[in-house]
Amino acid sequence: MTRTSSAPTVTRTSSALLRSPVAALLAVLLAASGVLLGAGGAQAAGYRYWSFWEADGKSWGYATQGPSLVRPDDGTVQGFRFAVSEDSADADRPRHAPDFAAICAETPAKGGAKRVALVIDPGTAEDAPAGEKPPALRTACAQVAPDASSAEALASVAKPLRYDSSAMICAISGYPKSGCGEQVSGDGSKKDGSGKDGSGKPSAPEASSAPAADDGDSGGGPSAGLLLGIGAVLLLGVAAVFQARRRR
């Protein structure tokens, strides 16, 4: 009786010892996966840049072309806003109504020229580069040649301008002093509330004013490479479990 009863006890003990490291391994793998997923979600980032806007009636719409390509008609209202955002859908609008009559009230029409109303909004201190203070928001009425581009209209009232090699505006009236569309870690969706006085939603981003996101980073969650790595770790864990069961 003693010999018969001891065998099941040894078997149960060995099985428990076998399950214990397997369970511990799975717990470690799951914990590691959670940490990796959490790290991926925390990588959301924005970009600090001047966005370009066009007025549609009384609201602002994100421009689909850069200011060097757009040739506005007489009576057009356009805006430039400096802020941190992830993309065009997250961008802050200029904090001034696109009112052509008010902006160009003191600039009479002139033959052989067109008037373009501009809103230049350097944004808030929250979005300013370290050590810099944004100048005050201002409006201007640019009176330029009929075939002038939006960039030429801006240059006529807001020098000095600074561009990068891809024709993206880096600075307007010298602000900011340095940097151009740099990535800002953390939550790039910095909203101050006052930047949402226009109705409508921004349209798709365009290459000349919005920086492109990195190919491997969606900004809002873990990258494809991270997910593949997590999958590989979990597969190794499953393989270890099967291997352990086969050795019983």
JSON list of C-alpha atoms in Angstrom, two decimals, residues 10-23 26 240-248:
[
{"chain": "A", "resi": 10, "resn": "VAL", "atom": "CA", "xyz": [5.64, 11.98, -6.75]},
{"chain": "A", "resi": 11, "resn": "THR", "atom": "CA", "xyz": [3.86, 12.50, -10.08]},
{"chain": "A", "resi": 12, "resn": "ARG", "atom": "CA", "xyz": [1.71, 15.30, -8.71]},
{"chain": "A", "resi": 13, "resn": "THR", "atom": "CA", "xyz": [4.75, 16.93, -7.13]},
{"chain": "A", "resi": 14, "resn": "SER", "atom": "CA", "xyz": [6.75, 16.79, -10.39]},
{"chain": "A", "resi": 15, "resn": "SER", "atom": "CA", "xyz": [3.80, 18.16, -12.34]},
{"chain": "A", "resi": 16, "resn": "ALA", "atom": "CA", "xyz": [3.41, 21.05, -9.90]},
{"chain": "A", "resi": 17, "resn": "LEU", "atom": "CA", "xyz": [7.12, 21.82, -10.11]},
{"chain": "A", "resi": 18, "resn": "LEU", "atom": "CA", "xyz": [6.90, 21.77, -13.91]},
{"chain": "A", "resi": 19, "resn": "ARG", "atom": "CA", "xyz": [3.87, 24.04, -14.06]},
{"chain": "A", "resi": 20, "resn": "SER", "atom": "CA", "xyz": [5.42, 26.52, -11.65]},
{"chain": "A", "resi": 21, "resn": "PRO", "atom": "CA", "xyz": [8.31, 27.71, -13.92]},
{"chain": "A", "resi": 22, "resn": "VAL", "atom": "CA", "xyz": [6.02, 27.63, -16.98]},
{"chain": "A", "resi": 23, "resn": "ALA", "atom": "CA", "xyz": [3.48, 29.83, -15.21]},
{"chain": "A", "resi": 26, "resn": "LEU", "atom": "CA", "xyz": [4.16, 33.27, -18.96]},
{"chain": "A", "resi": 240, "resn": "ALA", "atom": "CA", "xyz": [8.36, 26.87, -24.20]},
{"chain": "A", "resi": 241, "resn": "VAL", "atom": "CA", "xyz": [5.05, 25.68, -22.76]},
{"chain": "A", "resi": 242, "resn": "PHE", "atom": "CA", "xyz": [4.62, 23.00, -25.44]},
{"chain": "A", "resi": 243, "resn": "GLN", "atom": "CA", "xyz": [8.21, 21.87, -25.04]},
{"chain": "A", "resi": 244, "resn": "ALA", "atom": "CA", "xyz": [7.75, 21.57, -21.29]},
{"chain": "A", "resi": 245, "resn": "ARG", "atom": "CA", "xyz": [4.61, 19.47, -21.72]},
{"chain": "A", "resi": 246, "resn": "ARG", "atom": "CA", "xyz": [6.37, 17.12, -24.11]},
{"chain": "A", "resi": 247, "resn": "ARG", "atom": "CA", "xyz": [9.05, 16.44, -21.49]},
{"chain": "A", "resi": 248, "resn": "ARG", "atom": "CA", "xyz": [6.55, 15.26, -18.88]}
]
